[in-house]
Coordinates of C-alpha atoms and ligand atoms in Angstrom, one line a residue:
M1462 CA 36.4 -15.6 42.9
K1463 CA 37.7 -17.3 46.0
I1464 CA 38.9 -15.2 49.0
L1465 CA 41.3 -16.7 51.5
G1466 CA 42.2 -15.3 54.9
C1467 CA 42.3 -16.1 58.6
G1468 CA 40.4 -14.6 61.6
S1469 CA 39.2 -11.0 60.8
A1470 CA 40.7 -11.2 57.4
F1471 CA 38.4 -14.1 56.6
Y1472 CA 35.3 -12.2 57.9
V1473 CA 36.2 -9.2 55.8
G1474 CA 36.7 -11.6 52.9
Q1475 CA 33.1 -12.6 53.4
M1476 CA 32.1 -8.9 53.3
G1477 CA 34.2 -8.5 50.1
A1478 CA 32.6 -11.6 48.5
A1479 CA 29.2 -10.0 49.0
M1480 CA 30.3 -6.7 47.4
I1481 CA 31.8 -8.5 44.4
E1482 CA 28.7 -10.6 43.9
E1483 CA 26.4 -7.6 44.3
L1484 CA 28.3 -5.1 42.2
A1485 CA 30.2 -7.2 39.6
R1486 CA 27.8 -10.2 39.6
V1487 CA 30.8 -12.5 39.7
P1488 CA 30.2 -15.6 42.0
A1489 CA 32.5 -15.1 45.0
D1490 CA 33.0 -16.6 48.4
A1491 CA 35.5 -16.6 51.2
E1492 CA 37.0 -19.5 53.1
P1493 CA 39.4 -19.8 56.1
A1494 CA 42.9 -20.0 54.6
S1495 CA 43.8 -22.3 57.5
E1496 CA 41.5 -25.1 56.1
F1497 CA 42.1 -24.6 52.4
R1498 CA 45.0 -26.8 51.5
Y1499 CA 43.8 -29.6 53.8
R1500 CA 40.7 -30.4 51.8
N1501 CA 42.7 -30.9 48.6
P1502 CA 40.9 -28.0 46.9
I1503 CA 40.0 -27.9 43.2
V1504 CA 41.9 -24.9 41.9
E1505 CA 40.1 -23.7 38.8
P1506 CA 42.0 -21.8 36.0
D1507 CA 39.2 -19.3 35.5
T1508 CA 38.8 -18.5 39.2
L1509 CA 40.7 -15.6 40.7
Y1510 CA 42.0 -16.3 44.2
V1511 CA 42.5 -13.4 46.6
A1512 CA 44.7 -13.7 49.8
V1513 CA 43.8 -11.2 52.5
S1514 CA 46.2 -10.4 55.3
Q1515 CA 47.2 -7.4 57.4
S1516 CA 50.7 -8.7 58.4
G1517 CA 51.3 -10.6 55.2
E1518 CA 53.1 -13.2 57.4
T1519 CA 50.2 -15.5 58.5
A1520 CA 51.5 -19.0 57.8
D1521 CA 48.1 -20.5 57.1
T1522 CA 47.4 -17.9 54.5
A1523 CA 50.9 -18.2 52.9
F1524 CA 50.4 -22.0 52.6
A1525 CA 47.1 -21.4 51.0
V1526 CA 48.8 -19.1 48.4
Q1527 CA 51.3 -21.8 47.7
E1528 CA 48.6 -24.4 47.2
V1529 CA 46.8 -22.2 44.7
K1530 CA 50.1 -21.6 42.8
R1531 CA 51.1 -25.2 42.9
K1532 CA 47.9 -26.2 41.2
G1533 CA 48.2 -23.5 38.5
G1534 CA 45.8 -20.9 39.9
Q1535 CA 46.1 -17.1 39.8
I1536 CA 46.2 -15.4 43.1
V1537 CA 46.4 -11.7 44.1
G1538 CA 46.9 -10.2 47.5
L1539 CA 45.1 -7.6 49.6
V1540 CA 47.9 -7.0 52.1
N1541 CA 49.0 -4.2 54.4
V1542 CA 52.7 -4.8 55.0
V1543 CA 54.7 -3.9 52.0
G1544 CA 57.2 -6.6 50.9
S1545 CA 55.8 -9.2 53.3
T1546 CA 55.9 -12.9 52.5
I1547 CA 52.3 -13.1 51.2
A1548 CA 52.7 -9.9 49.1
R1549 CA 55.8 -11.4 47.5
E1550 CA 54.3 -14.8 46.8
C1551 CA 51.1 -13.5 45.1
D1552 CA 51.0 -12.8 41.4
G1553 CA 50.0 -9.2 42.1
G1554 CA 47.7 -7.3 44.3
I1555 CA 46.7 -4.2 46.2
Y1556 CA 48.6 -2.8 49.2
L1557 CA 46.2 -1.4 51.8
H1558 CA 48.5 1.4 53.1
A1559 CA 46.7 1.4 56.4
G1560 CA 50.0 2.2 58.2
P1561 CA 51.5 0.0 61.0
E1562 CA 48.9 -1.8 63.1
V1563 CA 50.2 -2.5 66.6
A1564 CA 47.3 -4.1 68.5
V1565 CA 46.6 -7.8 67.9
A1566 CA 43.0 -7.2 67.0
S1567 CA 42.8 -5.8 63.6
T1568 CA 41.0 -2.5 63.4
K1569 CA 42.1 0.1 60.8
A1570 CA 43.5 -2.6 58.6
L1571 CA 40.1 -4.2 58.6
T1572 CA 38.5 -1.0 57.5
H1573 CA 41.1 -0.7 54.7
M1574 CA 40.4 -4.2 53.6
G1575 CA 36.7 -3.4 53.3
V1576 CA 37.5 -0.4 51.1
G1577 CA 40.1 -2.4 49.1
F1578 CA 37.4 -5.0 48.3
A1579 CA 34.9 -2.2 47.4
M1580 CA 37.5 -0.8 44.9
L1581 CA 38.2 -4.3 43.5
A1582 CA 34.5 -5.0 43.2
L1583 CA 34.0 -1.6 41.4
C1584 CA 36.9 -2.3 38.9
L1585 CA 35.4 -5.7 38.1
A1586 CA 31.9 -4.4 37.9
R1587 CA 32.7 -1.5 35.5
V1588 CA 34.2 -3.9 33.0
R1589 CA 31.1 -6.0 33.2
D1590 CA 27.7 -4.6 33.7
L1591 CA 27.8 -1.7 36.2
S1592 CA 26.7 1.7 34.7
I1593 CA 28.7 4.9 35.0
A1594 CA 26.1 6.3 37.3
D1595 CA 26.2 3.3 39.7
G1596 CA 30.0 3.4 39.6
Q1597 CA 29.9 7.1 40.6
R1598 CA 27.4 6.3 43.3
I1599 CA 29.9 3.9 44.9
I1600 CA 32.8 6.3 44.5
A1601 CA 30.9 9.2 46.1
A1602 CA 30.0 6.9 49.0
L1603 CA 33.6 5.8 49.4
R1604 CA 34.7 9.4 49.6
K1605 CA 32.3 10.0 52.6
V1606 CA 33.7 7.0 54.6
P1607 CA 36.4 9.0 56.6
A1608 CA 33.9 11.7 57.7
Q1609 CA 31.4 9.0 58.6
I1610 CA 33.9 7.2 60.7
E1611 CA 34.6 10.4 62.5
E1612 CA 30.8 10.6 63.3
I1613 CA 30.9 7.1 64.8
L1614 CA 33.9 8.0 66.9
A1615 CA 32.1 11.1 68.1
D1616 CA 29.5 8.7 69.6
E1617 CA 32.1 6.8 71.6
E1618 CA 30.8 7.7 75.0
H1619 CA 27.4 6.2 74.2
I1620 CA 29.0 3.1 72.7
A1621 CA 31.2 2.7 75.8
E1622 CA 28.1 2.9 78.0
V1623 CA 26.4 0.1 76.0
A1624 CA 29.6 -1.9 76.1
R1625 CA 29.9 -1.7 79.8
G1626 CA 26.3 -3.0 80.0
L1627 CA 27.4 -6.1 78.0
A1628 CA 30.8 -6.7 79.7
G1629 CA 29.2 -8.6 82.6
A1630 CA 27.6 -11.2 80.4
E1631 CA 29.3 -14.6 80.2
S1632 CA 28.0 -15.2 76.7
L1633 CA 26.7 -13.1 73.9
F1634 CA 25.1 -13.5 70.5
F1635 CA 25.8 -11.3 67.5
I1636 CA 23.3 -11.6 64.7
G1637 CA 23.0 -10.3 61.2
R1638 CA 22.0 -11.5 57.8
V1639 CA 23.2 -11.4 54.2
R1640 CA 25.7 -8.5 54.1
G1641 CA 25.2 -8.0 57.8
F1642 CA 26.3 -11.5 58.8
P1643 CA 30.0 -11.1 58.3
V1644 CA 29.7 -7.9 60.3
A1645 CA 28.1 -9.9 63.1
R1646 CA 30.9 -12.5 62.8
E1647 CA 33.6 -9.8 63.0
G1648 CA 31.8 -8.2 66.0
A1649 CA 31.8 -11.6 67.9
Q1650 CA 35.4 -12.1 66.9
K1651 CA 36.6 -8.8 68.3
F1652 CA 34.5 -9.2 71.5
K1653 CA 35.9 -12.7 72.2
E1654 CA 39.5 -11.7 71.3
I1655 CA 39.8 -8.9 73.8
S1656 CA 37.0 -9.3 76.4
Y1657 CA 37.4 -13.1 76.7
R1658 CA 33.6 -13.4 76.8
H1659 CA 32.0 -16.2 74.8
A1660 CA 30.6 -14.4 71.7
E1661 CA 29.0 -16.3 68.8
A1662 CA 27.5 -15.1 65.6
Y1663 CA 24.4 -16.4 63.9
Q1664 CA 22.5 -15.5 60.8
T1665 CA 19.4 -13.7 62.2
S1666 CA 17.3 -16.1 60.0
E1667 CA 18.9 -19.1 61.7
L1668 CA 17.9 -18.0 65.2
K1669 CA 14.6 -19.8 65.2
H1670 CA 16.3 -23.0 64.0
G1671 CA 18.1 -23.7 67.3
P1672 CA 19.9 -20.8 69.0
L1673 CA 16.6 -19.3 70.2
A1674 CA 16.6 -22.0 72.9
L1675 CA 19.4 -20.2 74.6
I1676 CA 17.8 -16.8 74.7
C1677 CA 17.1 -15.7 78.3
E1678 CA 17.7 -12.7 80.7
T1679 CA 21.4 -13.5 80.9
L1680 CA 22.3 -13.8 77.2
P1681 CA 22.4 -10.5 75.4
T1682 CA 22.2 -10.2 71.6
V1683 CA 23.8 -7.5 69.5
A1684 CA 21.7 -7.3 66.3
I1685 CA 23.0 -5.8 63.1
L1686 CA 20.1 -4.0 61.6
P1687 CA 20.9 -2.0 58.5
N1688 CA 18.2 0.1 56.9
D1689 CA 17.7 -2.2 53.9
E1690 CA 15.3 -4.5 52.3
L1691 CA 15.6 -7.0 55.2
S1692 CA 14.9 -4.5 58.1
D1693 CA 11.3 -5.7 58.7
R1694 CA 12.3 -9.4 58.8
N1695 CA 15.2 -8.6 61.1
L1696 CA 12.9 -6.6 63.4
G1697 CA 10.6 -9.7 63.5
A1698 CA 13.5 -11.8 64.8
M1699 CA 14.4 -9.1 67.4
Q1700 CA 10.8 -9.1 68.7
Q1701 CA 11.2 -12.9 69.3
I1702 CA 14.3 -12.2 71.4
V1703 CA 12.6 -9.5 73.5
A1704 CA 9.6 -11.7 74.0
R1705 CA 12.0 -14.2 75.6
R1706 CA 13.4 -11.5 77.8
G1707 CA 16.8 -11.5 76.0
P1708 CA 18.7 -8.2 76.4
L1709 CA 19.1 -6.7 73.0
V1710 CA 21.2 -3.9 71.4
A1711 CA 20.7 -2.8 67.9
V1712 CA 23.5 -1.5 65.7
T1713 CA 21.5 0.3 63.1
H1714 CA 20.9 3.2 60.7
P1715 CA 18.9 6.3 60.9
G1716 CA 15.3 5.9 59.7
V1717 CA 14.6 2.3 60.8
D1718 CA 11.1 2.2 62.2
F1719 CA 11.4 0.1 65.4
G1720 CA 7.6 0.4 66.1
D1721 CA 7.1 -0.5 69.7
L1722 CA 10.4 -2.2 70.1
D1723 CA 12.3 -0.3 72.8
V1724 CA 15.9 -1.3 72.8
P1725 CA 19.2 0.5 73.1
R1726 CA 20.5 1.6 69.7
I1727 CA 23.9 2.5 68.2
V1728 CA 23.1 4.5 65.1
V1729 CA 25.7 4.4 62.3
P1730 CA 25.7 6.7 59.3
K1731 CA 24.1 5.1 56.2
S1732 CA 26.3 4.5 53.2
E1733 CA 25.3 2.9 49.9
R1734 CA 23.9 -0.5 50.8
E1735 CA 26.9 -2.5 49.3
L1736 CA 29.3 -0.6 51.5
D1737 CA 27.3 -0.6 54.7
P1738 CA 29.4 -3.4 56.3
I1739 CA 32.5 -1.2 56.3
L1740 CA 30.9 1.4 58.6
L1741 CA 28.8 -1.1 60.7
T1742 CA 32.0 -2.9 61.9
V1743 CA 33.5 0.3 63.5
P1744 CA 31.1 0.6 66.5
L1745 CA 31.6 -3.1 67.1
Q1746 CA 35.3 -2.6 67.5
L1747 CA 34.7 0.3 69.9
M1748 CA 32.2 -1.9 71.8
A1749 CA 34.8 -4.7 72.2
Y1750 CA 37.4 -2.1 73.2
H1751 CA 35.2 -0.6 76.0
A1752 CA 34.0 -4.0 77.3
A1753 CA 37.7 -5.1 77.6
L1754 CA 38.6 -1.8 79.2
A1755 CA 35.8 -2.2 81.8
L1756 CA 37.1 -5.7 82.5
G1757 CA 40.6 -4.5 83.0
H1758 CA 42.2 -6.5 80.2
D1759 CA 45.3 -5.7 78.1
I1760 CA 43.6 -4.6 74.9
D1761 CA 46.6 -4.4 72.7
K1762 CA 48.0 -7.8 73.7
P1763 CA 45.2 -10.2 74.5
R1764 CA 46.1 -13.4 76.3
N1765 CA 47.0 -16.4 74.1
L1766 CA 47.0 -14.4 70.8
A1767 CA 49.8 -13.2 68.6
K1768 CA 49.8 -10.3 66.1
S1769 CA 51.1 -12.5 63.3
V1770 CA 50.7 -16.2 63.5
T1771 CA 53.8 -17.4 61.6
V1772 CA 53.4 -21.1 62.6
E1773 CA 50.7 -23.5 61.5
Ligands
LIG705 C1 45.7 -13.6 64.2 C2 45.1 -12.5 64.9 C3 43.8 -12.1 64.2 C4 44.0 -11.8 62.8 C5 44.6 -13.0 62.1 C6 45.0 -12.8 60.6 O1 45.0 -14.8 64.4 O2 44.8 -12.9 66.3 O3 43.3 -10.9 64.9 O4 42.8 -11.4 62.2 O5 45.8 -13.4 62.8 O6 46.1 -11.9 60.6 P1 46.5 -11.3 59.2 O7 47.8 -10.5 59.6 O8 46.8 -12.4 58.2 O9 45.5 -10.3 58.7

């Protein structure tokens, strides 16, 4: 499966690709729709293409849809706006029904995209190899998402305090790995879109292969640290940051043993591991919001950006 989208829709496409690979064991990846048609892509008849878009009007994504169709591929949409251009041009798809999204930076639509991908992954998985019990495990976790988001929102004042601490930095890193990496990318995207701070995402595992050279007192890192099979390795990388006096914030789950690592934490309710990215992005949206608020920026209409980019 190949997922195509721009900006946040691309990052959530990466989250979706991980869910599809993990649950359905179908090879899946995501690519920026804005690049797709310019590399003369090979469109395979047995690959399903998925176009992701909140507005359904992003020109780059619409052109990618046309490229797939021109070359005989099958494409479905994961789109919010009913009857929009991308929704109409796709062969079929899922409407997100997130309601109108006004601010430029995608928030609730992004969460709905994550849930949409989980449901798509589940459908594909159950006709392949996923057991009834595992399917029910995912459904039960999806049902808990709204209440878990409420829990995150109840922690807003703490998140705001952390955000105000980050707002003064000229530059920030967001790090995560495997299913946490698209979360880090989306966190950096939100931060740069509305706070105008330079924010860059890296795989936690790549830190030592270059970016570590930049770590110092003035470059904070936001580390995505789910309670999963990689927690210990992630903590090792975080120790490296602290040893170089890099300010660090962890976005994590209950039950992670930090040992002697004393860093500010934003604790997010745990879901099933495949769905964790959906909830982990929510505090990052709030973090970007409160940093932008502290800096006095127009959060709904950030400079230089448009809600739907209808030109190439
Ligand atoms: C613009 C916005 C981004 C958004 C992207 C895709 O570039 O600034 O925030 O993620 O478009 O929008 P779409 O409507 O296709 O999801």
